[in-house]
Amino acid sequence: MVTEGLVVRSYSGYYYVDCNGMLITCKVKGHMKQKRFLLYTGDRVLLETGQQNAGDGMITSVLPRRNCLLRPAVANLDLLVIAQALVQPDFSHLIMDKLLVLAEKAGIPVLIVLTKADLTEPEQAERIASVYRNLGYETHVISAKTGRGVALLKERLAGKVTAFGGPSGVGKSSALNAIQPGVLRTTGAISSKISRGRHTTRYTELVPFNGGYLADTPGFGNVLMENMMPEELAGCFPEFRQYEPVCKFSPCSHIHEPVCGVKEAVAKGIIASSRYASYLAIYEELKENKERNRK
Ligand SMILES: Nc1nc2c(ncn2[C@@H]2O[C@H](COP(=O)(O)OP(=O)(O)OP(=O)(O)O)[C@@H](O)[C@H]2O)c(=O)[nH]1
Ligand SMILES: [Mg+2]
Ligand SMILES: [Zn+2]
């Protein structure tokens, strides 16, 4: 029998597929492996069931994706929550801007969550949040410890397929647990190697939540910008768009050109200096990638 299902977790060669509420353990059919087809958590797949065990299946194809991300590795999202701590670890504009660029390129709506509000002054939180609110990104300041901001965030996730992504240790799993205690069934295996029993998320798993799904994902260190050309970057900074008509050259890299609307807006303080600094750093990284690939 052929049925459709949703990949809710993948783990060492096995895919766990939700078929109308029943969890089926699957492998992928040989011809798919030959094509080196990557399957993501969040993929909709066709599978053959009922050969041997009722709980086993074989994935035969992947249905077209609406969207897909590598970091975190997940497909078909309605919403990506980009989580970062205000402190511990310190907030990084560059990491936030890189993740925003990747989400813009993938065409996935973003909601920003700034965590550990209990560890910082409200003014500091506001300073960071305002940079992103001014760009039009919905930004929530929360604390899993005190519960601040959790109820409102929970409301905003209802009925959607949402993944929480961001650097390691920023509090993604803690935020999810605050939103829905017990939501993480299998994540949070205690690692004795990493600092005294900290819970570190090992894989992406979708869990049903309020008419949609929530995904916790493993944190990462740095964010590598891959599969992107330097010339594409400005298009992933939405606030640049309205100043580009002023640029003398088209296309304009907004770096060395003499008359540039974007550079003017930065000089006037209309475009945040942290955003422009990220643009320069990412542009440089993409240029280096391009030169390396040419060799
Ligand atoms: N004070 C404070 N500590 C927090 C908060 N949220 C998380 N923490 C702490 O931060 C550490 C990391 O939290 P996790 O929820 O495991 O972080 P994570 O983003 O899921 O980490 P990875 O799974 O490794 O990517 C833990 O020691 C938490 O107790 C918060 O709101 N306030
Ligand atoms: Mg985690
Ligand atoms: Zn320009």
Short mmCIF file of C-alpha atoms and ligand atoms in Angstrom, two decimals:
data_model
loop_
_atom_site.label_atom_id
_atom_site.label_comp_id
_atom_site.label_asym_id
_atom_site.label_seq_id
_atom_site.Cartn_x
_atom_site.Cartn_y
_atom_site.Cartn_z
CA MET A 1 0.00 0.00 0.00
CA VAL A 2 1.29 3.48 -0.88
CA THR A 3 0.59 6.30 1.56
CA GLU A 4 1.69 9.85 2.14
CA GLY A 5 3.44 10.89 5.31
CA LEU A 6 5.51 13.55 7.04
CA VAL A 7 9.13 12.96 8.07
CA VAL A 8 9.17 13.99 11.73
CA ARG A 9 12.66 12.78 12.62
CA SER A 10 15.65 11.20 10.95
CA TYR A 11 18.27 9.31 12.82
CA SER A 12 21.20 7.17 11.64
CA GLY A 13 19.67 6.05 8.35
CA TYR A 14 16.10 5.66 9.64
CA TYR A 15 13.29 8.08 9.00
CA TYR A 16 10.33 8.34 11.34
CA VAL A 17 7.25 9.19 9.31
CA ASP A 18 3.91 10.35 10.65
CA CYS A 19 1.05 8.78 8.61
CA ASN A 20 -2.28 10.03 9.88
CA GLY A 21 -1.03 9.94 13.45
CA MET A 22 0.74 6.59 13.19
CA LEU A 23 4.52 6.64 13.48
CA ILE A 24 6.21 4.47 10.84
CA THR A 25 9.91 3.64 10.85
CA CYS A 26 11.25 3.87 7.31
CA LYS A 27 14.30 3.34 5.19
CA VAL A 28 14.68 4.85 1.76
CA LYS A 29 14.46 2.82 -1.40
CA GLY A 30 17.73 2.05 -3.21
CA HIS A 31 17.13 4.21 -6.27
CA MET A 32 16.77 7.27 -4.06
CA LYS A 33 20.06 6.58 -2.33
CA GLN A 34 21.78 6.35 -5.70
CA LYS A 35 20.60 9.83 -6.57
CA ARG A 36 22.07 10.87 -3.22
CA PHE A 37 18.71 12.38 -2.46
CA LEU A 38 18.72 14.26 0.81
CA LEU A 39 15.70 13.91 2.99
CA TYR A 40 14.86 16.56 5.53
CA THR A 41 12.73 16.54 8.61
CA GLY A 42 9.54 18.23 7.42
CA ASP A 43 9.58 16.50 4.03
CA ARG A 44 6.34 15.02 2.72
CA VAL A 45 7.04 11.58 1.30
CA LEU A 46 5.32 8.64 -0.36
CA LEU A 47 5.95 5.31 1.33
CA GLU A 48 5.10 1.68 0.88
CA THR A 49 3.79 0.02 4.00
CA GLY A 50 2.46 -3.35 5.05
CA GLN A 51 5.24 -5.59 3.71
CA GLN A 52 6.48 -7.11 6.94
CA ASN A 53 5.71 -5.21 10.10
CA ALA A 54 2.83 -2.76 10.31
CA GLY A 55 5.19 -0.19 11.81
CA ASP A 56 7.78 -0.43 9.02
CA GLY A 57 7.84 1.26 5.66
CA MET A 58 9.93 2.13 2.65
CA ILE A 59 10.14 5.71 1.35
CA THR A 60 9.86 5.73 -2.44
CA SER A 61 9.75 9.45 -3.26
CA VAL A 62 9.80 12.95 -1.85
CA LEU A 63 7.00 15.35 -2.74
CA PRO A 64 7.98 18.84 -3.97
CA ARG A 65 9.17 21.13 -1.19
CA ARG A 66 7.71 24.54 -0.49
CA ASN A 67 11.03 25.58 1.00
CA CYS A 68 14.07 24.10 2.66
CA LEU A 69 16.93 25.22 4.89
CA LEU A 70 20.31 23.70 5.70
CA ARG A 71 20.81 25.42 9.04
CA PRO A 72 18.68 24.21 10.68
CA ALA A 73 18.10 21.30 8.26
CA VAL A 74 14.34 21.27 7.80
CA ALA A 75 11.82 21.55 4.96
CA ASN A 76 8.33 22.99 4.41
CA LEU A 77 8.28 25.55 7.20
CA ASP A 78 5.57 28.15 7.69
CA LEU A 79 7.82 30.03 10.08
CA LEU A 80 11.41 30.02 11.24
CA VAL A 81 12.07 31.24 14.76
CA ILE A 82 15.61 32.57 14.93
CA ALA A 83 16.61 32.39 18.57
CA GLN A 84 19.56 34.12 20.15
CA ALA A 85 20.41 34.92 23.74
CA LEU A 86 20.73 38.53 24.80
CA VAL A 87 23.70 37.36 26.92
CA GLN A 88 25.36 34.04 27.76
CA PRO A 89 26.38 33.68 25.00
CA ASP A 90 26.59 37.36 23.98
CA PHE A 91 24.25 38.46 21.23
CA SER A 92 25.88 38.52 17.77
CA HIS A 93 24.45 40.81 15.10
CA LEU A 94 26.50 39.00 12.47
CA ILE A 95 25.03 35.57 13.28
CA MET A 96 21.50 37.04 13.36
CA ASP A 97 22.01 38.80 10.03
CA LYS A 98 23.47 35.68 8.40
CA LEU A 99 20.46 33.62 9.49
CA LEU A 100 18.10 36.36 8.29
CA VAL A 101 19.83 36.35 4.88
CA LEU A 102 19.47 32.56 4.59
CA ALA A 103 15.78 32.73 5.52
CA GLU A 104 15.18 35.59 3.05
CA LYS A 105 16.87 33.58 0.30
CA ALA A 106 14.77 30.52 1.12
CA GLY A 107 11.62 32.66 1.24
CA ILE A 108 10.68 31.62 4.77
CA PRO A 109 8.92 34.07 7.11
CA VAL A 110 10.94 34.80 10.26
CA LEU A 111 10.12 35.57 13.86
CA ILE A 112 13.01 36.61 16.11
CA VAL A 113 13.19 35.45 19.72
CA LEU A 114 15.69 37.07 22.09
CA THR A 115 16.14 34.84 25.13
CA LYS A 116 17.43 35.06 28.71
CA ALA A 117 15.81 38.45 29.33
CA ASP A 118 16.22 37.77 33.06
CA LEU A 119 19.99 38.09 32.71
CA THR A 120 20.10 41.57 31.19
CA GLU A 121 18.79 45.13 31.60
CA PRO A 122 15.55 45.90 29.75
CA GLU A 123 17.27 48.80 27.92
CA GLN A 124 19.87 46.45 26.48
CA ALA A 125 17.13 44.08 25.27
CA GLU A 126 15.21 46.96 23.71
CA ARG A 127 18.31 48.29 21.95
CA ILE A 128 18.85 44.97 20.20
CA ALA A 129 15.16 44.27 19.56
CA SER A 130 14.58 47.70 18.00
CA VAL A 131 17.16 47.07 15.25
CA TYR A 132 15.11 44.11 14.01
CA ARG A 133 11.65 45.56 14.70
CA ASN A 134 12.61 48.55 12.54
CA LEU A 135 13.27 46.13 9.68
CA GLY A 136 9.79 44.70 10.07
CA TYR A 137 10.76 41.40 11.71
CA GLU A 138 8.43 40.45 14.56
CA THR A 139 10.73 40.29 17.59
CA HIS A 140 9.94 38.81 21.00
CA VAL A 141 11.99 39.24 24.18
CA ILE A 142 11.48 36.26 26.45
CA SER A 143 12.77 34.42 29.50
CA ALA A 144 12.20 30.73 29.95
CA LYS A 145 13.19 31.23 33.58
CA THR A 146 10.62 33.90 34.55
CA GLY A 147 8.10 33.12 31.82
CA ARG A 148 8.24 36.64 30.40
CA GLY A 149 6.92 36.81 26.83
CA VAL A 150 6.20 33.09 26.64
CA ALA A 151 2.38 33.22 26.46
CA LEU A 152 2.38 35.74 23.61
CA LEU A 153 4.96 33.75 21.66
CA LYS A 154 2.91 30.59 22.14
CA GLU A 155 -0.13 32.31 20.64
CA ARG A 156 1.86 33.32 17.56
CA LEU A 157 2.90 29.73 16.81
CA ALA A 158 -0.54 28.15 16.83
CA GLY A 159 -1.49 26.27 13.68
CA LYS A 160 1.92 26.71 12.03
CA VAL A 161 4.87 24.48 11.22
CA THR A 162 7.68 26.28 13.03
CA ALA A 163 11.33 25.41 13.63
CA PHE A 164 13.47 26.99 16.33
CA GLY A 165 17.00 27.56 15.01
CA GLY A 166 20.03 29.36 16.40
CA PRO A 167 23.46 28.96 17.99
CA SER A 168 24.17 26.36 20.68
CA GLY A 169 23.13 27.11 24.22
CA VAL A 170 20.93 30.13 23.50
CA GLY A 171 17.87 28.48 25.05
CA LYS A 172 15.90 27.05 22.12
CA SER A 173 14.91 23.87 23.96
CA SER A 174 14.21 25.81 27.16
CA ALA A 175 11.92 28.18 25.25
CA LEU A 176 10.05 25.26 23.67
CA ASN A 177 9.66 23.62 27.06
CA ALA A 178 8.32 26.87 28.50
CA ILE A 179 5.81 27.15 25.63
CA GLN A 180 4.57 23.60 26.09
CA PRO A 181 5.95 21.65 29.05
CA GLY A 182 6.81 18.11 27.96
CA VAL A 183 6.78 18.95 24.26
CA LEU A 184 10.28 17.54 23.73
CA ARG A 185 9.70 13.84 24.08
CA THR A 186 13.04 12.52 23.02
CA THR A 187 15.41 15.49 22.90
CA GLY A 188 17.58 16.58 25.78
CA ALA A 189 19.56 13.40 26.33
CA ILE A 190 22.05 14.32 29.01
CA SER A 191 25.57 14.51 27.69
CA SER A 192 28.20 13.83 30.30
CA LYS A 193 31.00 15.09 28.08
CA ILE A 194 29.60 18.56 27.58
CA SER A 195 29.65 20.75 30.68
CA ARG A 196 28.04 18.99 33.60
CA GLY A 197 24.91 17.36 32.33
CA ARG A 198 23.76 20.06 29.96
CA HIS A 199 20.96 19.02 27.65
CA THR A 200 22.12 19.39 24.09
CA THR A 201 19.75 18.82 21.22
CA ARG A 202 21.05 16.11 18.91
CA TYR A 203 18.59 16.06 16.04
CA THR A 204 15.66 17.89 14.55
CA GLU A 205 12.27 16.54 15.49
CA LEU A 206 8.81 17.79 14.62
CA VAL A 207 6.21 17.45 17.35
CA PRO A 208 2.50 18.24 16.98
CA PHE A 209 1.54 21.55 18.58
CA ASN A 210 -1.76 23.38 18.57
CA GLY A 211 -2.86 22.45 15.04
CA GLY A 212 0.69 22.67 13.63
CA TYR A 213 4.13 21.39 14.48
CA LEU A 214 7.11 22.65 16.44
CA ALA A 215 10.68 21.60 15.72
CA ASP A 216 13.58 21.85 18.10
CA THR A 217 16.90 21.73 16.25
CA PRO A 218 20.54 21.25 17.22
CA GLY A 219 22.42 24.50 17.77
CA PHE A 220 25.44 25.39 15.69
CA GLY A 221 28.70 27.28 16.07
CA ASN A 222 29.39 29.59 13.16
CA VAL A 223 27.11 29.98 10.16
CA LEU A 224 28.74 29.26 6.81
CA MET A 225 27.27 31.07 3.83
CA GLU A 226 27.09 28.57 1.01
CA ASN A 227 25.42 28.39 -2.39
CA MET A 228 25.16 32.13 -2.74
CA MET A 229 26.78 34.69 -5.02
CA PRO A 230 28.00 38.05 -3.64
CA GLU A 231 25.70 39.83 -6.12
CA GLU A 232 22.65 38.16 -4.55
CA LEU A 233 23.36 39.47 -1.07
CA ALA A 234 21.89 42.98 -1.25
CA GLY A 235 18.55 41.46 -2.26
CA CYS A 236 18.47 39.64 1.09
CA PHE A 237 18.72 42.93 3.04
CA PRO A 238 15.13 44.12 2.57
CA GLU A 239 15.80 47.59 4.00
CA PHE A 240 18.33 48.36 1.21
CA ARG A 241 15.71 48.15 -1.54
CA GLN A 242 14.16 51.60 -1.18
CA TYR A 243 17.58 53.35 -1.35
CA GLU A 244 18.90 51.53 -4.41
CA PRO A 245 17.29 53.86 -6.97
CA VAL A 246 19.75 56.55 -5.77
CA CYS A 247 22.79 54.38 -6.60
CA LYS A 248 24.67 55.65 -9.67
CA PHE A 249 25.65 52.18 -10.84
CA SER A 250 23.35 49.26 -11.39
CA PRO A 251 24.01 46.72 -10.08
CA CYS A 252 25.75 48.47 -7.18
CA SER A 253 27.65 46.49 -4.56
CA HIS A 254 27.08 49.36 -2.07
CA ILE A 255 30.75 49.17 -1.12
CA HIS A 256 33.15 51.09 -3.40
CA GLU A 257 30.79 52.97 -5.70
CA PRO A 258 30.91 56.79 -5.40
CA VAL A 259 27.18 57.63 -5.43
CA CYS A 260 25.29 55.02 -3.41
CA GLY A 261 21.86 55.35 -1.79
CA VAL A 262 22.57 52.56 0.67
CA LYS A 263 25.83 54.10 1.89
CA GLU A 264 24.04 57.46 2.25
CA ALA A 265 21.31 55.86 4.34
CA VAL A 266 23.96 54.24 6.55
CA ALA A 267 25.77 57.58 6.97
CA LYS A 268 22.50 59.25 7.99
CA GLY A 269 21.83 56.48 10.52
CA ILE A 270 18.66 55.35 8.72
CA ILE A 271 20.12 51.91 7.99
CA ALA A 272 21.59 50.40 11.19
CA SER A 273 25.39 50.39 11.21
CA SER A 274 25.36 46.79 12.56
CA ARG A 275 23.39 45.70 9.49
CA TYR A 276 25.80 47.36 7.08
CA ALA A 277 28.78 45.88 8.97
CA SER A 278 27.19 42.42 8.57
CA TYR A 279 26.60 43.11 4.88
CA LEU A 280 30.31 43.91 4.38
CA ALA A 281 31.45 40.82 6.33
CA ILE A 282 29.09 38.45 4.51
CA TYR A 283 29.95 39.99 1.13
CA GLU A 284 33.62 39.35 1.81
CA GLU A 285 32.91 35.73 2.80
CA LEU A 286 30.87 35.16 -0.38
CA LYS A 287 33.60 36.70 -2.51
CA GLU A 288 36.20 34.39 -0.98
CA ASN A 289 33.95 31.38 -1.58
CA LYS A 290 33.51 32.41 -5.21
CA GLU A 291 37.26 32.76 -5.74
CA ARG A 292 37.95 29.43 -4.05
CA ASN A 293 35.38 27.68 -6.25
CA ARG A 294 36.92 29.18 -9.37
CA LYS A 295 40.33 27.61 -8.62
N1 LIG B 1 18.84 32.52 33.04
C1 LIG B 1 18.32 31.86 32.00
N2 LIG B 1 18.91 30.74 31.56
C2 LIG B 1 18.37 30.10 30.50
C3 LIG B 1 17.19 30.57 29.86
N3 LIG B 1 16.89 29.74 28.85
C4 LIG B 1 17.85 28.79 28.85
N4 LIG B 1 18.74 28.99 29.84
C5 LIG B 1 19.91 28.17 30.15
O1 LIG B 1 20.79 28.15 29.04
C6 LIG B 1 21.40 26.87 28.86
C7 LIG B 1 21.14 26.34 27.47
O2 LIG B 1 19.76 26.14 27.27
P1 LIG B 1 19.16 25.15 26.17
O3 LIG B 1 17.68 25.36 26.19
O4 LIG B 1 19.67 23.78 26.33
O5 LIG B 1 19.80 25.79 24.85
P2 LIG B 1 19.67 25.26 23.35
O6 LIG B 1 19.60 26.47 22.49
O7 LIG B 1 18.55 24.30 23.22
O8 LIG B 1 21.08 24.52 23.14
P3 LIG B 1 21.47 23.38 22.03
O9 LIG B 1 20.43 22.31 22.06
O10 LIG B 1 22.82 22.91 22.48
O11 LIG B 1 21.55 24.09 20.73
C8 LIG B 1 20.80 25.97 29.96
O12 LIG B 1 21.71 25.92 31.02
C9 LIG B 1 19.53 26.70 30.36
O13 LIG B 1 19.16 26.46 31.69
C10 LIG B 1 16.57 31.76 30.38
O14 LIG B 1 15.56 32.27 29.90
N5 LIG B 1 17.18 32.36 31.44
MG MG B 2 18.48 22.40 22.53
ZN ZN B 3 24.68 51.34 -3.85
#
